[in-house]
């Protein structure tokens, strides 16, 4: 595909070529699916909603249901209030969710629909809830949209009753349901009570039952999100996706928030477990110590497969930050690090980590695109590429192995169920990375260099 | 859910009362189906937008740059999802976007668009750039026509506006028209240019998914007929400019291309006919129809020979599948009606019973055709939603569903087999070989060994 892009180094300054991000509403939709009994609602024209459902379906291979205000020209001229009110009426009458989570699109934002006001006038059945977030797609990315919806959950739902409970809130970030399950398991092993929201496990990794559940068993309940206001602590995993909600919880309900990296890799998982252990005074159980020991053992068993190899990583900022840290732990050299989401904090954080590790000459960029990444790689290649399915074009063109990581992965299955977080996630990543490099070595070996044991 | 959903034959209260008229029962109902309306707000329609319609029609033009003027999402989601194959340039698989930001929305995006076009021309030298308007650029009133015209003159190259703002209509068909206008602009000869007539034909509404155009071309070549250009599968800008030179237009995807065919007839006097290469029967009929047009004894003979040979070749395979699939119950929900019609015939050919057929964008006449093909009691539905699909699949005891990506995951969860007949399919489903591939897909899904393991612990 990329052979038609110029060979010589060019810099494009306007627009994006082969974007490394997508838009806010899809992030809000994904977060909303992590509330039990929630129907996400897209306020705008229906194409966006259809695309978001399709994209999420392709990544998770599970049904993604969301309603839309189905704007047409009339709504665009006279405002979308009537459409939203009709939608609310229809949605509760037909699909009967417990809660509707409205996000806007660029269209309703451009018109300037005043959502809180419309919600005030809408007929919301007794006992039902409607929350909202503004997610113009001409700002931020799917990650900021996700963050916004998490914040809206706190804003609309969380309350403090004045009595603090010995429980922790976990904001897991834009990760797969398999990751959320794993985070849950770790906290459970620690013997600590938790509330995790959003939580798409049980929603987007639901089993086949021969029965279609419009609202599958999973998700954080409204009662839980409400009770999050009474927790002793919030762990915000991934600054870009989770800090905003944690900050608001602290401000609104006085729950202390600790920002952490996504628990991807050894160091970040340690930090996550230690934060829990320190705060609640619980010992780290033997089961988790054992898992950790296995990771260190594996790193020692395999380090010569990947140590010193150069790698390009791209994807969502929280994912890329944690992954870069792990790559440094593994002794690899993150040469190009790029995210499509805007935000200077990304570059500062990555550069800080690289500086500390004594790695120089790397290129780091926020708000970048894959055309740029490809240009860098073409100038000076790397041994491995880590990122979403969209990296496959570069991988093919430059003949570099690709480890699929992050969102979206559209051409492989099973990944949403397999965690990359925690110590088990470490093992999985080590396996994927070393396998990719060893496969390449086997493939490229001359007959006389081809060996049984590597 | 049960008590809230509609079934036209049963006495249950309707799913959404406004949608009652969009669901009819074949045979019994005298009233025509309600269709081509905008979707109901809040109804969880499976439809997409105008921009989407335009994009899927134009995107297979392989050596053009497709520049989406809007916020990043519109470009992200349509990046290389069409599955059209190219024998040459792969430029069309790249995703170009003006990535409109807040300041563009406030101050207008025309400058940025012009800058993007300039860079693209300078760096990539494409023979044409299609510039798609999306909701936002349309809403803030960016004059993409003016920007494109100016850029065309500035660079002496084709910069073609596609007026496809998503909100113009809830119906993809409007996007097909926007694409058609762009195509007409591209192929209409400039002053002083002439295109010589040939004995070749244009293949309209063929997007070369999994190389289907290539397969059709093999047949036609054997018959002694050449394809001038396909609209738009594996086409280049230069190919398309030769379009007026055809002596016949054959139209497959009627939803997207009928209007273009009519335009071509008006402008260049080229007659057109509908064809359908899905299913052995349809393919045979279409080939004969084409051959008859050429009124050439030799062509006709070769055609008959080809059909006889191919039909005989695939017959044993089809019989094998038919034996295993006969009596199973099928549902169809697809974008356009021509596909639905083809699917009905094919599934029928495999001995299956069609209990539900629906489309996102069908027209009244098309629904009449569909109803006519179905057995009494089968359900026909326009612009349906997951709740209705669920209800129908369950109540009509469907074994296999044919549809697109959103229907796939739904069917799977319900324990219903699935065949993809949309963007995500990777199998060539056209022609005689396609008929076998299709049967194999239905079989693989409906008769997967997994079905035996669904209830390991007993139970219903
Ligand atoms: S913004 Fe408009 S044009 Fe773009 S995907 Fe959404 S509905 Fe379609």
Short mmCIF file of N, CA and C in Angstrom, two decimals, chain B residues 1-87:
data_model
loop_
_atom_site.label_atom_id
_atom_site.label_comp_id
_atom_site.label_asym_id
_atom_site.label_seq_id
_atom_site.Cartn_x
_atom_site.Cartn_y
_atom_site.Cartn_z
N UNK B 1 -38.18 -7.77 26.70
CA UNK B 1 -38.14 -7.40 25.29
C UNK B 1 -39.34 -7.98 24.54
N UNK B 2 -39.64 -9.24 24.91
CA UNK B 2 -40.68 -9.94 24.15
C UNK B 2 -41.96 -9.14 23.97
N UNK B 3 -42.44 -8.64 25.05
CA UNK B 3 -43.74 -7.98 24.98
C UNK B 3 -43.66 -6.63 24.26
N UNK B 4 -42.44 -6.22 23.97
CA UNK B 4 -42.31 -4.89 23.37
C UNK B 4 -42.05 -4.92 21.86
N UNK B 5 -41.75 -6.11 21.35
CA UNK B 5 -41.35 -6.15 19.95
C UNK B 5 -42.47 -6.53 19.01
N UNK B 6 -42.27 -6.20 17.78
CA UNK B 6 -43.36 -6.42 16.84
C UNK B 6 -43.14 -7.67 16.01
N UNK B 7 -44.16 -8.31 15.70
CA UNK B 7 -44.14 -9.32 14.66
C UNK B 7 -45.41 -9.09 13.87
N UNK B 8 -45.27 -8.87 12.60
CA UNK B 8 -46.44 -8.49 11.83
C UNK B 8 -47.53 -9.58 11.84
N UNK B 9 -47.06 -10.84 11.87
CA UNK B 9 -48.06 -11.89 11.80
C UNK B 9 -48.71 -12.11 13.16
N UNK B 10 -47.96 -11.98 14.21
CA UNK B 10 -48.49 -12.21 15.55
C UNK B 10 -49.29 -11.03 16.03
N UNK B 11 -49.86 -11.17 17.20
CA UNK B 11 -50.66 -10.07 17.72
C UNK B 11 -49.88 -9.17 18.66
N UNK B 12 -48.56 -9.42 18.77
CA UNK B 12 -47.78 -8.66 19.75
C UNK B 12 -47.78 -7.18 19.41
N UNK B 13 -47.73 -6.34 20.42
CA UNK B 13 -47.65 -4.90 20.16
C UNK B 13 -46.35 -4.57 19.44
N UNK B 14 -46.32 -3.54 18.66
CA UNK B 14 -45.16 -3.26 17.82
C UNK B 14 -43.96 -2.82 18.62
N UNK B 15 -42.81 -3.08 18.04
CA UNK B 15 -41.54 -2.70 18.61
C UNK B 15 -41.52 -1.19 18.82
N UNK B 16 -41.69 -0.51 17.73
CA UNK B 16 -41.80 0.93 17.77
C UNK B 16 -42.98 1.18 16.85
N UNK B 17 -44.02 1.78 17.37
CA UNK B 17 -45.22 1.84 16.55
C UNK B 17 -44.96 2.53 15.22
N UNK B 18 -44.07 3.52 15.21
CA UNK B 18 -43.78 4.21 13.96
C UNK B 18 -43.16 3.27 12.93
N UNK B 19 -42.65 2.16 13.37
CA UNK B 19 -41.96 1.27 12.44
C UNK B 19 -42.86 0.16 11.90
N UNK B 20 -44.06 0.12 12.42
CA UNK B 20 -44.98 -0.95 12.03
C UNK B 20 -45.08 -1.12 10.52
N UNK B 21 -45.15 -0.01 9.81
CA UNK B 21 -45.38 -0.08 8.37
C UNK B 21 -44.12 -0.45 7.59
N UNK B 22 -42.98 -0.51 8.32
CA UNK B 22 -41.73 -0.89 7.66
C UNK B 22 -41.50 -2.39 7.73
N UNK B 23 -42.45 -3.11 8.27
CA UNK B 23 -42.32 -4.56 8.39
C UNK B 23 -43.56 -5.18 7.76
N UNK B 24 -43.38 -6.01 6.73
CA UNK B 24 -44.55 -6.64 6.13
C UNK B 24 -44.30 -8.14 5.97
N UNK B 25 -45.39 -8.84 5.74
CA UNK B 25 -45.28 -10.28 5.54
C UNK B 25 -45.52 -10.58 4.08
N UNK B 26 -44.62 -11.32 3.48
CA UNK B 26 -44.74 -11.62 2.06
C UNK B 26 -46.00 -12.42 1.79
N UNK B 27 -46.63 -12.12 0.65
CA UNK B 27 -47.81 -12.87 0.25
C UNK B 27 -49.07 -12.29 0.84
N UNK B 28 -49.12 -12.28 2.17
CA UNK B 28 -50.36 -11.92 2.82
C UNK B 28 -50.70 -10.43 2.71
N UNK B 29 -49.68 -9.60 2.92
CA UNK B 29 -50.01 -8.19 3.09
C UNK B 29 -50.24 -7.50 1.75
N UNK B 30 -51.27 -6.71 1.70
CA UNK B 30 -51.57 -5.99 0.48
C UNK B 30 -50.89 -4.61 0.49
N UNK B 31 -50.58 -4.14 1.69
CA UNK B 31 -49.99 -2.81 1.78
C UNK B 31 -48.51 -2.86 1.44
N UNK B 32 -48.07 -1.85 0.72
CA UNK B 32 -46.66 -1.79 0.34
C UNK B 32 -45.86 -1.40 1.57
N UNK B 33 -44.60 -1.81 1.54
CA UNK B 33 -43.73 -1.51 2.68
C UNK B 33 -43.39 -0.03 2.71
N UNK B 34 -43.21 0.46 3.90
CA UNK B 34 -42.81 1.84 4.10
C UNK B 34 -41.29 1.86 4.08
N UNK B 35 -40.69 2.65 3.18
CA UNK B 35 -39.22 2.64 3.12
C UNK B 35 -38.68 3.98 2.64
N UNK B 36 -37.38 4.02 2.45
CA UNK B 36 -36.62 5.21 2.03
C UNK B 36 -36.84 6.45 2.89
N UNK B 37 -37.41 6.24 4.06
CA UNK B 37 -37.56 7.36 4.99
C UNK B 37 -36.29 7.52 5.82
N UNK B 38 -36.21 8.62 6.54
CA UNK B 38 -35.12 8.76 7.49
C UNK B 38 -35.39 7.81 8.66
N UNK B 39 -34.31 7.36 9.28
CA UNK B 39 -34.48 6.47 10.42
C UNK B 39 -35.06 7.25 11.58
N UNK B 40 -35.72 6.50 12.43
CA UNK B 40 -36.34 7.10 13.60
C UNK B 40 -35.27 7.40 14.65
N UNK B 41 -35.34 8.56 15.25
CA UNK B 41 -34.37 8.90 16.29
C UNK B 41 -34.47 7.90 17.44
N UNK B 42 -33.34 7.39 17.87
CA UNK B 42 -33.33 6.48 19.00
C UNK B 42 -33.67 5.04 18.67
N UNK B 43 -33.74 4.71 17.36
CA UNK B 43 -34.19 3.37 17.03
C UNK B 43 -33.05 2.36 16.81
N UNK B 44 -31.81 2.78 16.99
CA UNK B 44 -30.66 1.90 16.76
C UNK B 44 -30.67 1.33 15.33
N UNK B 45 -30.71 2.24 14.38
CA UNK B 45 -30.68 1.83 12.98
C UNK B 45 -29.32 1.20 12.66
N UNK B 46 -29.29 0.28 11.68
CA UNK B 46 -28.01 -0.30 11.25
C UNK B 46 -27.44 0.49 10.07
N UNK B 47 -28.10 1.57 9.72
CA UNK B 47 -27.66 2.33 8.55
C UNK B 47 -26.45 3.21 8.81
N UNK B 48 -25.82 3.64 7.74
CA UNK B 48 -24.71 4.57 7.87
C UNK B 48 -25.10 5.92 7.29
N UNK B 49 -24.12 6.70 6.82
CA UNK B 49 -24.45 8.07 6.42
C UNK B 49 -24.15 8.33 4.94
N UNK B 50 -24.49 9.53 4.52
CA UNK B 50 -24.28 9.97 3.14
C UNK B 50 -22.81 9.87 2.75
N UNK B 51 -21.97 10.37 3.64
CA UNK B 51 -20.53 10.33 3.37
C UNK B 51 -20.08 8.89 3.12
N UNK B 52 -20.59 8.00 3.95
CA UNK B 52 -20.24 6.59 3.83
C UNK B 52 -20.63 6.08 2.44
N UNK B 53 -21.82 6.45 1.99
CA UNK B 53 -22.28 6.02 0.67
C UNK B 53 -21.34 6.50 -0.43
N UNK B 54 -20.95 7.76 -0.35
CA UNK B 54 -20.07 8.32 -1.37
C UNK B 54 -18.70 7.66 -1.32
N UNK B 55 -18.24 7.45 -0.11
CA UNK B 55 -16.89 6.90 0.05
C UNK B 55 -16.79 5.48 -0.49
N UNK B 56 -17.80 4.66 -0.22
CA UNK B 56 -17.68 3.28 -0.68
C UNK B 56 -17.75 3.18 -2.21
N UNK B 57 -18.44 4.11 -2.82
CA UNK B 57 -18.52 4.07 -4.29
C UNK B 57 -17.21 4.53 -4.92
N UNK B 58 -16.64 5.59 -4.38
CA UNK B 58 -15.47 6.17 -5.04
C UNK B 58 -14.14 5.56 -4.61
N UNK B 59 -14.11 5.03 -3.40
CA UNK B 59 -12.83 4.63 -2.84
C UNK B 59 -12.03 3.65 -3.72
N UNK B 60 -12.70 2.73 -4.44
CA UNK B 60 -11.91 1.80 -5.25
C UNK B 60 -11.18 2.42 -6.44
N UNK B 61 -11.34 3.69 -6.70
CA UNK B 61 -10.53 4.32 -7.76
C UNK B 61 -9.09 4.33 -7.23
N UNK B 62 -8.28 3.45 -7.80
CA UNK B 62 -7.05 3.06 -7.11
C UNK B 62 -5.95 4.11 -7.06
N UNK B 63 -5.80 4.88 -8.12
CA UNK B 63 -4.64 5.77 -8.11
C UNK B 63 -4.98 7.20 -7.68
N UNK B 64 -6.24 7.39 -7.26
CA UNK B 64 -6.62 8.72 -6.79
C UNK B 64 -6.29 8.86 -5.31
N UNK B 65 -6.13 10.11 -4.88
CA UNK B 65 -6.05 10.38 -3.45
C UNK B 65 -7.46 10.70 -2.98
N UNK B 66 -7.87 10.08 -1.90
CA UNK B 66 -9.19 10.33 -1.34
C UNK B 66 -8.99 11.16 -0.07
N UNK B 67 -9.33 12.42 -0.15
CA UNK B 67 -9.06 13.34 0.97
C UNK B 67 -10.38 13.67 1.66
N UNK B 68 -10.46 13.32 2.94
CA UNK B 68 -11.69 13.55 3.69
C UNK B 68 -11.58 14.86 4.44
N UNK B 69 -12.46 15.78 4.09
CA UNK B 69 -12.41 17.09 4.73
C UNK B 69 -13.35 17.10 5.92
N UNK B 70 -12.78 16.84 7.07
CA UNK B 70 -13.60 16.79 8.28
C UNK B 70 -12.74 16.42 9.46
N UNK B 71 -13.38 16.22 10.62
CA UNK B 71 -12.63 15.76 11.78
C UNK B 71 -12.12 14.34 11.53
N UNK B 72 -11.23 13.91 12.36
CA UNK B 72 -10.47 12.70 12.05
C UNK B 72 -11.34 11.45 11.91
N UNK B 73 -12.44 11.39 12.68
CA UNK B 73 -13.23 10.15 12.73
C UNK B 73 -13.68 9.66 11.36
N UNK B 74 -14.27 10.55 10.57
CA UNK B 74 -14.81 10.14 9.27
C UNK B 74 -13.73 9.45 8.43
N UNK B 75 -12.50 9.95 8.52
CA UNK B 75 -11.42 9.35 7.73
C UNK B 75 -10.94 8.06 8.38
N UNK B 76 -10.84 8.06 9.68
CA UNK B 76 -10.35 6.86 10.39
C UNK B 76 -11.21 5.65 10.10
N UNK B 77 -12.51 5.82 10.23
CA UNK B 77 -13.39 4.66 10.13
C UNK B 77 -13.52 4.14 8.72
N UNK B 78 -13.21 4.98 7.74
CA UNK B 78 -13.35 4.52 6.36
C UNK B 78 -12.00 4.20 5.74
N UNK B 79 -10.98 4.12 6.57
CA UNK B 79 -9.65 3.84 6.08
C UNK B 79 -9.56 2.37 5.66
N UNK B 80 -9.50 2.17 4.36
CA UNK B 80 -9.28 0.84 3.79
C UNK B 80 -10.25 -0.23 4.31
N UNK B 81 -11.52 0.10 4.43
CA UNK B 81 -12.46 -0.92 4.88
C UNK B 81 -13.25 -1.50 3.72
N UNK B 82 -12.93 -1.11 2.49
CA UNK B 82 -13.77 -1.49 1.37
C UNK B 82 -13.44 -2.87 0.83
N UNK B 83 -12.20 -3.30 1.03
CA UNK B 83 -11.85 -4.63 0.54
C UNK B 83 -11.82 -4.75 -0.97
N UNK B 84 -11.63 -3.64 -1.69
CA UNK B 84 -11.51 -3.72 -3.14
C UNK B 84 -10.06 -3.99 -3.50
N UNK B 85 -9.84 -4.85 -4.45
CA UNK B 85 -8.45 -5.16 -4.81
C UNK B 85 -8.02 -4.34 -6.02
N UNK B 86 -6.71 -4.12 -6.09
CA UNK B 86 -6.16 -3.32 -7.18
C UNK B 86 -5.10 -4.12 -7.90
N UNK B 87 -5.02 -3.94 -9.22
CA UNK B 87 -3.96 -4.62 -9.95
C UNK B 87 -2.78 -3.68 -10.15
#
